[in-house]
Amino acid sequence: MIEDIETLVRCESPSADHEAVARSAEAVAGIGRRLLGTEPERIVTDGCTHLRWRFGAGPPRVLLLGHHDTVWPLGSLRTHPFSVEDGVLRGPGCFDMKAGVVMALHAAAALPDRDGLSILITGDEEIGSPRSRALIEEEAKTCEAVFVLEASADGGALKTRRKGVSLYRIEVEGRAAHAGLEPEKGVNAGVEVAHQILAVAALADRDRGTTVVPTALSAGTTTNTVPAAASVAVDVRVWDAAEQHRVDTAIRSLRPRLPGARIRIDGGINRPPLDAQASSDLFALANELAAGTLTEAAVGGASDGNFTAGLGIPTLDGLGAVGGGAHADDEHVVVVELPRRTALLKTLTETVLAHRSSSAPTNTRGESGAGQR
């Protein structure tokens, strides 16, 4: 497993570089071919390469879901080289989530019967899955369980609840003028965007765990010109769908404060929340198989598991590597946990696949599903 993780880490794959992602997909395909004895289907959407393995003649019943793109730019290996020392594996993207990809492939390889299994490894998760969302939802819709190979929470906790995410960009159009000679003839887009920043920040609700954070900001061209244009990005995180829609409605209802200014709202709801109901039964099953040693966590970050949970598919997240430092200089994986977690994933998948539809309990959509026990 360490050798396979090294192969993927050394094949850098920043999400926005489609050629790099395609190279990474071939590296993943090579590992999968060796372990599973079959080629994946290569699915390219708008230049981005995803991989899918399906086993059996019928529709998928269990989906192992991961991604092979990372946030790390090309050349990161020079400053963050791959290494294994004192039981800790390091390298860009190792924790989030190239180790998880390797774990999924090794767990699937260990199954005595893969009938009903699907493995989907996408290439654009780190930028919000704009090209793979439809593919993920289509693959999951017949499944009784989705197991997401994102890295664990602190201490190896599984992620049983995730915030939903909405992403917006507020574009402001003003009118340029000379800042010294006749500023009154301008419409200051910088001042207007400041009003909008205060308005969106006020939508946060600490008691409900709702964050509304203005992030990337730009305005103006030169120091002596009234800004004719400005923009701000807004990141929204919420625990429940009602809050997500409240904030969405409020942001779309924003109006200019300065006479002559105009605003445009782009973006919207990106991922629905992954609520505890979607994961509770699968967590109970996993914890039973792990002799009661597992812990669970609610986290603010989102994953592709939000999409599947939003469809009502039982979804358990955080089944990947134990370690820490996602997206950070200290990104790392605890080596001793790799075989343990992979064995858990294999047993969990095998157990769900063993529950045929005739005896499977009901999932959160009222359909047959082995996520309930």
mmCIF file of C-alpha atoms in Angstrom:
data_model
loop_
_atom_site.group_PDB
_atom_site.id
_atom_site.type_symbol
_atom_site.label_atom_id
_atom_site.label_comp_id
_atom_site.label_asym_id
_atom_site.label_seq_id
_atom_site.Cartn_x
_atom_site.Cartn_y
_atom_site.Cartn_z
ATOM 1 C CA MET A 1 0.000 0.000 0.000
ATOM 2 C CA ILE A 2 2.835 2.390 0.803
ATOM 3 C CA GLU A 3 4.353 1.802 -2.635
ATOM 4 C CA ASP A 4 1.001 2.468 -4.295
ATOM 5 C CA ILE A 5 0.476 5.669 -2.293
ATOM 6 C CA GLU A 6 3.970 6.784 -3.278
ATOM 7 C CA THR A 7 3.122 6.208 -6.940
ATOM 8 C CA LEU A 8 0.056 8.445 -6.682
ATOM 9 C CA VAL A 9 1.701 11.141 -4.576
ATOM 10 C CA ARG A 10 4.601 11.391 -7.015
ATOM 11 C CA CYS A 11 2.107 11.857 -9.858
ATOM 12 C CA GLU A 12 1.007 15.380 -8.968
ATOM 13 C CA SER A 13 -2.589 16.234 -9.880
ATOM 14 C CA PRO A 14 -3.787 19.793 -9.211
ATOM 15 C CA SER A 15 -7.479 19.981 -10.065
ATOM 16 C CA ALA A 16 -7.231 22.781 -12.623
ATOM 17 C CA ASP A 17 -4.514 21.064 -14.697
ATOM 18 C CA HIS A 18 -6.392 18.570 -16.849
ATOM 19 C CA GLU A 19 -3.233 17.053 -18.291
ATOM 20 C CA ALA A 20 -1.845 16.402 -14.820
ATOM 21 C CA VAL A 21 -5.170 14.936 -13.712
ATOM 22 C CA ALA A 22 -5.188 12.671 -16.779
ATOM 23 C CA ARG A 23 -1.700 11.421 -15.880
ATOM 24 C CA SER A 24 -2.850 10.779 -12.341
ATOM 25 C CA ALA A 25 -5.879 8.878 -13.625
ATOM 26 C CA GLU A 26 -3.548 6.574 -15.547
ATOM 27 C CA ALA A 27 -1.513 5.986 -12.391
ATOM 28 C CA VAL A 28 -4.693 5.076 -10.485
ATOM 29 C CA ALA A 29 -5.834 2.881 -13.371
ATOM 30 C CA GLY A 30 -2.535 1.007 -13.316
ATOM 31 C CA ILE A 31 -2.849 0.214 -9.609
ATOM 32 C CA GLY A 32 -6.468 -0.824 -10.051
ATOM 33 C CA ARG A 33 -5.644 -3.016 -13.020
ATOM 34 C CA ARG A 34 -2.990 -4.842 -11.019
ATOM 35 C CA LEU A 35 -5.195 -5.329 -7.959
ATOM 36 C CA LEU A 36 -8.580 -5.899 -9.577
ATOM 37 C CA GLY A 37 -7.564 -7.588 -12.803
ATOM 38 C CA THR A 38 -9.608 -5.273 -14.992
ATOM 39 C CA GLU A 39 -9.405 -1.878 -16.632
ATOM 40 C CA PRO A 40 -11.551 0.989 -15.365
ATOM 41 C CA GLU A 41 -13.869 2.972 -17.549
ATOM 42 C CA ARG A 42 -12.281 6.351 -18.281
ATOM 43 C CA ILE A 43 -14.884 9.094 -18.240
ATOM 44 C CA VAL A 44 -13.781 12.534 -19.441
ATOM 45 C CA THR A 45 -16.110 15.462 -18.779
ATOM 46 C CA ASP A 46 -15.048 18.881 -20.046
ATOM 47 C CA GLY A 47 -11.444 17.702 -20.122
ATOM 48 C CA CYS A 48 -11.404 16.210 -16.603
ATOM 49 C CA THR A 49 -10.683 12.489 -16.215
ATOM 50 C CA HIS A 50 -12.630 10.248 -13.832
ATOM 51 C CA LEU A 51 -12.375 6.473 -13.373
ATOM 52 C CA ARG A 52 -15.086 3.906 -12.716
ATOM 53 C CA TRP A 53 -15.002 0.183 -12.033
ATOM 54 C CA ARG A 54 -18.281 -1.757 -11.964
ATOM 55 C CA PHE A 55 -18.629 -5.394 -10.973
ATOM 56 C CA GLY A 56 -21.584 -7.643 -11.731
ATOM 57 C CA ALA A 57 -24.325 -7.471 -14.296
ATOM 58 C CA GLY A 58 -26.854 -5.502 -12.257
ATOM 59 C CA PRO A 59 -26.898 -1.903 -11.040
ATOM 60 C CA PRO A 60 -24.445 -0.890 -8.292
ATOM 61 C CA ARG A 61 -25.457 -1.585 -4.704
ATOM 62 C CA VAL A 62 -22.379 -0.273 -2.896
ATOM 63 C CA LEU A 63 -20.283 2.664 -4.080
ATOM 64 C CA LEU A 64 -16.714 3.338 -2.965
ATOM 65 C CA LEU A 65 -16.253 7.033 -3.695
ATOM 66 C CA GLY A 66 -13.030 9.028 -3.861
ATOM 67 C CA HIS A 67 -11.048 11.584 -5.841
ATOM 68 C CA HIS A 68 -7.505 11.702 -7.167
ATOM 69 C CA ASP A 69 -7.089 15.460 -7.672
ATOM 70 C CA THR A 70 -5.409 17.616 -5.027
ATOM 71 C CA VAL A 71 -5.020 21.272 -4.066
ATOM 72 C CA TRP A 72 -1.222 21.096 -4.476
ATOM 73 C CA PRO A 73 0.320 22.826 -7.535
ATOM 74 C CA LEU A 74 2.837 21.145 -9.795
ATOM 75 C CA GLY A 75 6.296 21.259 -8.249
ATOM 76 C CA SER A 76 5.090 20.794 -4.671
ATOM 77 C CA LEU A 77 7.167 17.623 -4.391
ATOM 78 C CA ARG A 78 10.286 19.773 -4.435
ATOM 79 C CA THR A 79 9.330 21.428 -1.168
ATOM 80 C CA HIS A 80 7.196 18.605 0.264
ATOM 81 C CA PRO A 81 8.904 15.380 -0.839
ATOM 82 C CA PHE A 82 7.350 11.972 -0.341
ATOM 83 C CA SER A 83 8.761 10.251 2.740
ATOM 84 C CA VAL A 84 8.046 7.578 5.313
ATOM 85 C CA GLU A 85 9.777 8.057 8.641
ATOM 86 C CA ASP A 86 8.967 6.898 12.163
ATOM 87 C CA GLY A 87 5.675 5.433 11.027
ATOM 88 C CA VAL A 88 4.475 8.640 9.343
ATOM 89 C CA LEU A 89 3.975 9.000 5.589
ATOM 90 C CA ARG A 90 4.204 12.485 4.091
ATOM 91 C CA GLY A 91 3.734 14.085 0.706
ATOM 92 C CA PRO A 92 1.361 16.464 -1.095
ATOM 93 C CA GLY A 93 -2.106 14.975 -1.273
ATOM 94 C CA CYS A 94 -1.258 11.847 0.704
ATOM 95 C CA PHE A 95 -3.921 12.438 3.365
ATOM 96 C CA ASP A 96 -6.444 14.174 1.121
ATOM 97 C CA MET A 97 -6.871 11.714 -0.395
ATOM 98 C CA LYS A 98 -4.492 9.570 -2.374
ATOM 99 C CA ALA A 99 -4.124 7.144 0.517
ATOM 100 C CA GLY A 100 -7.907 6.771 0.493
ATOM 101 C CA VAL A 101 -7.878 5.896 -3.214
ATOM 102 C CA VAL A 102 -5.308 3.170 -2.569
ATOM 103 C CA MET A 103 -7.327 1.896 0.398
ATOM 104 C CA ALA A 104 -10.460 1.604 -1.747
ATOM 105 C CA LEU A 105 -8.639 -0.423 -4.394
ATOM 106 C CA HIS A 106 -6.966 -2.738 -1.879
ATOM 107 C CA ALA A 107 -10.231 -3.284 0.022
ATOM 108 C CA ALA A 108 -12.049 -4.134 -3.213
ATOM 109 C CA ALA A 109 -9.265 -6.500 -4.208
ATOM 110 C CA ALA A 110 -9.713 -8.410 -0.943
ATOM 111 C CA LEU A 111 -13.445 -9.000 -1.428
ATOM 112 C CA PRO A 112 -14.431 -12.604 -2.132
ATOM 113 C CA ASP A 113 -17.322 -11.391 -4.288
ATOM 114 C CA ARG A 114 -17.470 -7.952 -5.895
ATOM 115 C CA ASP A 115 -20.878 -8.385 -7.497
ATOM 116 C CA GLY A 116 -22.819 -5.136 -7.007
ATOM 117 C CA LEU A 117 -19.751 -3.024 -6.239
ATOM 118 C CA SER A 118 -18.852 0.220 -7.975
ATOM 119 C CA ILE A 119 -15.687 2.265 -7.471
ATOM 120 C CA LEU A 120 -15.741 5.864 -8.672
ATOM 121 C CA ILE A 121 -12.616 8.021 -8.484
ATOM 122 C CA THR A 122 -13.215 11.565 -9.706
ATOM 123 C CA GLY A 123 -10.811 14.298 -10.768
ATOM 124 C CA ASP A 124 -12.369 17.599 -9.654
ATOM 125 C CA GLU A 125 -13.556 17.249 -6.045
ATOM 126 C CA GLU A 126 -11.222 19.913 -4.700
ATOM 127 C CA ILE A 127 -12.874 22.585 -6.856
ATOM 128 C CA GLY A 128 -16.439 21.617 -5.988
ATOM 129 C CA SER A 129 -16.976 18.685 -8.399
ATOM 130 C CA PRO A 130 -18.516 20.793 -11.182
ATOM 131 C CA ARG A 131 -17.820 18.129 -13.821
ATOM 132 C CA SER A 132 -18.446 15.012 -11.750
ATOM 133 C CA ARG A 133 -21.530 15.784 -9.663
ATOM 134 C CA ALA A 134 -23.987 14.338 -12.172
ATOM 135 C CA LEU A 135 -21.804 11.260 -12.560
ATOM 136 C CA ILE A 136 -21.648 10.750 -8.775
ATOM 137 C CA GLU A 137 -25.384 11.133 -8.313
ATOM 138 C CA GLU A 138 -26.178 8.814 -11.206
ATOM 139 C CA GLU A 139 -23.807 6.155 -9.882
ATOM 140 C CA ALA A 140 -25.195 6.360 -6.348
ATOM 141 C CA LYS A 141 -28.910 6.374 -7.089
ATOM 142 C CA THR A 142 -29.338 2.573 -6.982
ATOM 143 C CA CYS A 143 -26.967 2.046 -4.060
ATOM 144 C CA GLU A 144 -27.775 0.855 -0.575
ATOM 145 C CA ALA A 145 -24.601 2.425 0.808
ATOM 146 C CA VAL A 146 -21.947 4.906 -0.235
ATOM 147 C CA PHE A 147 -18.570 4.738 1.493
ATOM 148 C CA VAL A 148 -16.505 7.882 1.045
ATOM 149 C CA LEU A 149 -12.732 7.497 1.258
ATOM 150 C CA GLU A 150 -12.048 11.043 2.396
ATOM 151 C CA ALA A 151 -9.553 11.226 5.241
ATOM 152 C CA SER A 152 -10.771 10.749 8.784
ATOM 153 C CA ALA A 153 -11.417 13.486 11.310
ATOM 154 C CA ASP A 154 -9.108 13.991 14.297
ATOM 155 C CA GLY A 155 -8.083 10.770 15.965
ATOM 156 C CA GLY A 156 -9.491 8.640 13.146
ATOM 157 C CA ALA A 157 -13.117 9.611 13.728
ATOM 158 C CA LEU A 158 -15.562 8.858 10.923
ATOM 159 C CA LYS A 159 -17.432 11.835 9.520
ATOM 160 C CA THR A 160 -21.113 11.315 10.163
ATOM 161 C CA ARG A 161 -22.227 14.899 9.635
ATOM 162 C CA ARG A 162 -20.972 17.587 7.256
ATOM 163 C CA LYS A 163 -22.044 21.136 6.644
ATOM 164 C CA GLY A 164 -23.596 22.062 3.349
ATOM 165 C CA VAL A 165 -21.742 24.563 1.189
ATOM 166 C CA SER A 166 -22.904 27.469 -0.944
ATOM 167 C CA LEU A 167 -20.505 29.588 -2.998
ATOM 168 C CA TYR A 168 -21.259 33.023 -4.444
ATOM 169 C CA ARG A 169 -19.582 35.839 -6.276
ATOM 170 C CA ILE A 170 -21.010 39.335 -6.027
ATOM 171 C CA GLU A 171 -20.032 41.521 -8.986
ATOM 172 C CA VAL A 172 -20.492 45.283 -8.658
ATOM 173 C CA GLU A 173 -20.614 47.714 -11.560
ATOM 174 C CA GLY A 174 -20.032 51.374 -10.822
ATOM 175 C CA ARG A 175 -18.708 54.274 -12.905
ATOM 176 C CA ALA A 176 -15.127 55.468 -13.167
ATOM 177 C CA ALA A 177 -14.091 59.080 -12.557
ATOM 178 C CA HIS A 178 -10.949 60.958 -11.578
ATOM 179 C CA ALA A 179 -10.558 60.529 -7.839
ATOM 180 C CA GLY A 180 -9.028 63.985 -7.382
ATOM 181 C CA LEU A 181 -10.722 66.189 -9.959
ATOM 182 C CA GLU A 182 -14.344 65.015 -10.006
ATOM 183 C CA PRO A 183 -15.010 61.988 -7.784
ATOM 184 C CA GLU A 184 -18.655 63.047 -7.516
ATOM 185 C CA LYS A 185 -19.144 62.035 -11.144
ATOM 186 C CA GLY A 186 -18.215 58.458 -10.358
ATOM 187 C CA VAL A 187 -20.084 55.586 -8.730
ATOM 188 C CA ASN A 188 -17.643 53.936 -6.378
ATOM 189 C CA ALA A 189 -17.869 50.168 -6.842
ATOM 190 C CA GLY A 190 -15.500 49.695 -3.902
ATOM 191 C CA VAL A 191 -17.861 51.463 -1.532
ATOM 192 C CA GLU A 192 -20.803 49.529 -2.939
ATOM 193 C CA VAL A 193 -19.070 46.192 -2.481
ATOM 194 C CA ALA A 194 -18.278 47.208 1.098
ATOM 195 C CA HIS A 195 -22.000 47.648 1.737
ATOM 196 C CA GLN A 196 -22.632 44.211 0.234
ATOM 197 C CA ILE A 197 -19.893 42.623 2.358
ATOM 198 C CA LEU A 198 -21.484 43.935 5.530
ATOM 199 C CA ALA A 199 -24.906 42.747 4.366
ATOM 200 C CA VAL A 200 -23.821 39.175 3.645
ATOM 201 C CA ALA A 201 -21.698 38.904 6.793
ATOM 202 C CA ALA A 202 -24.793 39.800 8.819
ATOM 203 C CA LEU A 203 -26.534 36.677 7.506
ATOM 204 C CA ALA A 204 -24.378 34.422 9.666
ATOM 205 C CA ASP A 205 -26.054 32.767 12.661
ATOM 206 C CA ARG A 206 -23.622 31.576 15.312
ATOM 207 C CA ASP A 207 -26.319 29.789 17.298
ATOM 208 C CA ARG A 208 -27.211 27.639 14.305
ATOM 209 C CA GLY A 209 -23.619 27.153 13.201
ATOM 210 C CA THR A 210 -24.160 29.113 9.999
ATOM 211 C CA THR A 211 -21.094 30.899 8.650
ATOM 212 C CA VAL A 212 -21.245 33.451 5.841
ATOM 213 C CA VAL A 213 -17.723 34.590 5.066
ATOM 214 C CA PRO A 214 -16.674 37.166 2.458
ATOM 215 C CA THR A 215 -13.348 35.926 1.077
ATOM 216 C CA ALA A 216 -11.546 36.934 -2.140
ATOM 217 C CA LEU A 217 -12.034 40.653 -2.798
ATOM 218 C CA SER A 218 -11.032 42.948 -5.647
ATOM 219 C CA ALA A 219 -11.803 46.542 -6.623
ATOM 220 C CA GLY A 220 -10.457 49.318 -8.787
ATOM 221 C CA THR A 221 -7.575 49.791 -11.172
ATOM 222 C CA THR A 222 -5.411 52.752 -10.109
ATOM 223 C CA THR A 223 -5.057 54.797 -6.950
ATOM 224 C CA ASN A 224 -6.439 57.932 -8.576
ATOM 225 C CA THR A 225 -9.519 56.432 -10.206
ATOM 226 C CA VAL A 226 -12.940 55.869 -8.675
ATOM 227 C CA PRO A 227 -13.414 52.081 -9.003
ATOM 228 C CA ALA A 228 -15.778 51.141 -11.806
ATOM 229 C CA ALA A 229 -15.879 47.485 -10.840
ATOM 230 C CA ALA A 230 -15.492 45.344 -7.732
ATOM 231 C CA SER A 231 -16.245 41.826 -6.648
ATOM 232 C CA VAL A 232 -16.261 39.619 -3.586
ATOM 233 C CA ALA A 233 -16.533 35.857 -3.160
ATOM 234 C CA VAL A 234 -18.707 34.488 -0.362
ATOM 235 C CA ASP A 235 -18.366 31.104 1.351
ATOM 236 C CA VAL A 236 -21.452 29.805 3.182
ATOM 237 C CA ARG A 237 -21.520 26.740 5.485
ATOM 238 C CA VAL A 238 -24.692 25.443 7.139
ATOM 239 C CA TRP A 239 -25.837 22.395 9.098
ATOM 240 C CA ASP A 240 -29.323 22.097 7.637
ATOM 241 C CA ALA A 241 -31.126 22.656 4.350
ATOM 242 C CA ALA A 242 -33.509 25.280 5.759
ATOM 243 C CA GLU A 243 -30.591 27.507 6.680
ATOM 244 C CA GLN A 244 -29.000 26.957 3.302
ATOM 245 C CA HIS A 245 -32.142 28.132 1.538
ATOM 246 C CA ARG A 246 -32.604 31.078 3.946
ATOM 247 C CA VAL A 247 -29.132 32.390 3.158
ATOM 248 C CA ASP A 248 -29.518 31.693 -0.554
ATOM 249 C CA THR A 249 -32.751 33.663 -0.718
ATOM 250 C CA ALA A 250 -31.230 36.559 1.223
ATOM 251 C CA ILE A 251 -28.131 36.781 -0.960
ATOM 252 C CA ARG A 252 -30.210 36.697 -4.135
ATOM 253 C CA SER A 253 -32.337 39.505 -2.686
ATOM 254 C CA LEU A 254 -29.401 41.906 -2.269
ATOM 255 C CA ARG A 255 -29.886 45.314 -3.876
ATOM 256 C CA PRO A 256 -27.441 48.190 -4.565
ATOM 257 C CA ARG A 257 -27.058 50.884 -1.912
ATOM 258 C CA LEU A 258 -25.485 53.611 -4.057
ATOM 259 C CA PRO A 259 -27.457 55.382 -6.788
ATOM 260 C CA GLY A 260 -26.227 54.229 -10.165
ATOM 261 C CA ALA A 261 -24.530 51.059 -8.925
ATOM 262 C CA ARG A 262 -25.521 47.650 -10.206
ATOM 263 C CA ILE A 263 -24.824 44.222 -8.770
ATOM 264 C CA ARG A 264 -24.905 40.695 -10.147
ATOM 265 C CA ILE A 265 -25.000 37.501 -8.067
ATOM 266 C CA ASP A 266 -23.337 34.381 -9.466
ATOM 267 C CA GLY A 267 -23.108 30.931 -7.892
ATOM 268 C CA GLY A 268 -25.429 29.307 -5.398
ATOM 269 C CA ILE A 269 -25.857 26.109 -3.428
ATOM 270 C CA ASN A 270 -22.940 23.786 -4.134
ATOM 271 C CA ARG A 271 -23.437 20.838 -1.761
ATOM 272 C CA PRO A 272 -26.379 20.033 0.512
ATOM 273 C CA PRO A 273 -25.656 19.125 4.129
ATOM 274 C CA LEU A 274 -24.776 15.560 5.036
ATOM 275 C CA ASP A 275 -26.981 15.088 8.060
ATOM 276 C CA ALA A 276 -26.686 12.494 10.784
ATOM 277 C CA GLN A 277 -29.711 10.561 9.545
ATOM 278 C CA ALA A 278 -27.879 9.636 6.343
ATOM 279 C CA SER A 279 -24.947 8.093 8.199
ATOM 280 C CA SER A 280 -26.241 6.844 11.548
ATOM 281 C CA ASP A 281 -27.061 3.260 10.577
ATOM 282 C CA LEU A 282 -23.895 2.751 8.569
ATOM 283 C CA PHE A 283 -21.835 4.132 11.427
ATOM 284 C CA ALA A 284 -23.556 1.756 13.825
ATOM 285 C CA LEU A 285 -22.719 -1.134 11.515
ATOM 286 C CA ALA A 286 -19.089 -0.042 11.151
ATOM 287 C CA ASN A 287 -18.732 0.420 14.895
ATOM 288 C CA GLU A 288 -20.180 -3.034 15.514
ATOM 289 C CA LEU A 289 -17.688 -4.544 13.086
ATOM 290 C CA ALA A 290 -14.901 -2.602 14.804
ATOM 291 C CA ALA A 291 -15.928 -3.914 18.246
ATOM 292 C CA GLY A 292 -17.148 -0.509 19.396
ATOM 293 C CA THR A 293 -13.807 1.255 18.948
ATOM 294 C CA LEU A 294 -14.884 3.890 16.416
ATOM 295 C CA THR A 295 -15.682 7.527 17.089
ATOM 296 C CA GLU A 296 -17.633 9.986 14.966
ATOM 297 C CA ALA A 297 -17.372 13.680 14.187
ATOM 298 C CA ALA A 298 -19.321 16.532 12.633
ATOM 299 C CA VAL A 299 -17.157 18.729 10.398
ATOM 300 C CA GLY A 300 -17.518 22.007 8.556
ATOM 301 C CA GLY A 301 -15.875 20.828 5.353
ATOM 302 C CA ALA A 302 -17.878 19.201 2.583
ATOM 303 C CA SER A 303 -17.193 16.256 0.290
ATOM 304 C CA ASP A 304 -18.837 14.364 -2.534
ATOM 305 C CA GLY A 305 -20.645 12.429 0.186
ATOM 306 C CA ASN A 306 -22.832 15.509 0.611
ATOM 307 C CA PHE A 307 -24.238 14.861 -2.856
ATOM 308 C CA THR A 308 -25.138 11.248 -2.200
ATOM 309 C CA ALA A 309 -26.558 11.973 1.251
ATOM 310 C CA GLY A 310 -28.585 14.779 -0.283
ATOM 311 C CA LEU A 311 -30.267 12.174 -2.496
ATOM 312 C CA GLY A 312 -31.237 10.169 0.583
ATOM 313 C CA ILE A 313 -28.611 7.459 0.005
ATOM 314 C CA PRO A 314 -27.078 6.099 3.237
ATOM 315 C CA THR A 315 -23.573 7.565 3.255
ATOM 316 C CA LEU A 316 -20.610 7.121 5.586
ATOM 317 C CA ASP A 317 -17.644 9.455 5.195
ATOM 318 C CA GLY A 318 -14.120 9.714 6.555
ATOM 319 C CA LEU A 319 -13.251 6.058 5.952
ATOM 320 C CA GLY A 320 -9.885 6.952 4.444
ATOM 321 C CA ALA A 321 -6.510 7.613 6.008
ATOM 322 C CA VAL A 322 -5.851 8.482 9.631
ATOM 323 C CA GLY A 323 -3.477 11.407 9.977
ATOM 324 C CA GLY A 324 -3.832 15.146 9.557
ATOM 325 C CA GLY A 325 -2.746 18.360 7.878
ATOM 326 C CA ALA A 326 -5.037 18.289 4.848
ATOM 327 C CA HIS A 327 -4.034 21.083 2.429
ATOM 328 C CA ALA A 328 -1.255 22.115 4.831
ATOM 329 C CA ASP A 329 2.521 21.807 5.124
ATOM 330 C CA ASP A 330 2.226 19.035 7.721
ATOM 331 C CA GLU A 331 -0.057 16.771 5.667
ATOM 332 C CA HIS A 332 0.615 13.212 6.803
ATOM 333 C CA VAL A 333 -0.732 9.672 7.173
ATOM 334 C CA VAL A 334 -0.265 7.325 10.124
ATOM 335 C CA VAL A 335 1.094 4.180 8.477
ATOM 336 C CA VAL A 336 0.028 1.628 11.091
ATOM 337 C CA GLU A 337 -3.628 2.567 10.542
ATOM 338 C CA LEU A 338 -3.597 1.873 6.787
ATOM 339 C CA PRO A 339 -4.141 -1.909 6.957
ATOM 340 C CA ARG A 340 -6.553 -1.594 9.886
ATOM 341 C CA ARG A 341 -8.790 0.895 8.140
ATOM 342 C CA THR A 342 -8.603 -0.980 4.848
ATOM 343 C CA ALA A 343 -9.641 -4.196 6.582
ATOM 344 C CA LEU A 344 -12.590 -2.345 8.144
ATOM 345 C CA LEU A 345 -13.639 -0.986 4.746
ATOM 346 C CA LYS A 346 -13.391 -4.446 3.191
ATOM 347 C CA THR A 347 -15.502 -6.043 5.950
ATOM 348 C CA LEU A 348 -18.024 -3.223 5.903
ATOM 349 C CA THR A 349 -18.433 -3.456 2.133
ATOM 350 C CA GLU A 350 -18.652 -7.243 2.228
ATOM 351 C CA THR A 351 -21.316 -7.116 4.956
ATOM 352 C CA VAL A 352 -23.533 -4.685 3.051
ATOM 353 C CA LEU A 353 -23.153 -6.605 -0.214
ATOM 354 C CA ALA A 354 -24.171 -9.793 1.602
ATOM 355 C CA HIS A 355 -27.580 -8.271 2.410
ATOM 356 C CA ARG A 356 -29.500 -8.972 -0.755
ATOM 357 C CA SER A 357 -32.448 -6.762 -1.595
ATOM 358 C CA SER A 358 -34.982 -9.355 -0.453
ATOM 359 C CA SER A 359 -33.746 -9.099 3.128
ATOM 360 C CA ALA A 360 -32.290 -5.592 3.185
ATOM 361 C CA PRO A 361 -33.983 -3.082 5.497
ATOM 362 C CA THR A 362 -35.182 0.314 4.342
ATOM 363 C CA ASN A 363 -32.987 3.327 3.735
ATOM 364 C CA THR A 364 -33.823 6.978 4.336
ATOM 365 C CA ARG A 365 -35.713 7.245 1.033
ATOM 366 C CA GLY A 366 -38.026 4.357 1.938
ATOM 367 C CA GLU A 367 -36.287 2.058 -0.565
ATOM 368 C CA SER A 368 -34.454 -1.192 -0.096
ATOM 369 C CA GLY A 369 -31.051 -0.529 1.451
ATOM 370 C CA ALA A 370 -28.540 -2.378 3.577
ATOM 371 C CA GLY A 371 -27.527 0.796 5.393
ATOM 372 C CA GLN A 372 -30.114 0.112 8.105
ATOM 373 C CA ARG A 373 -29.736 -2.608 10.703
#
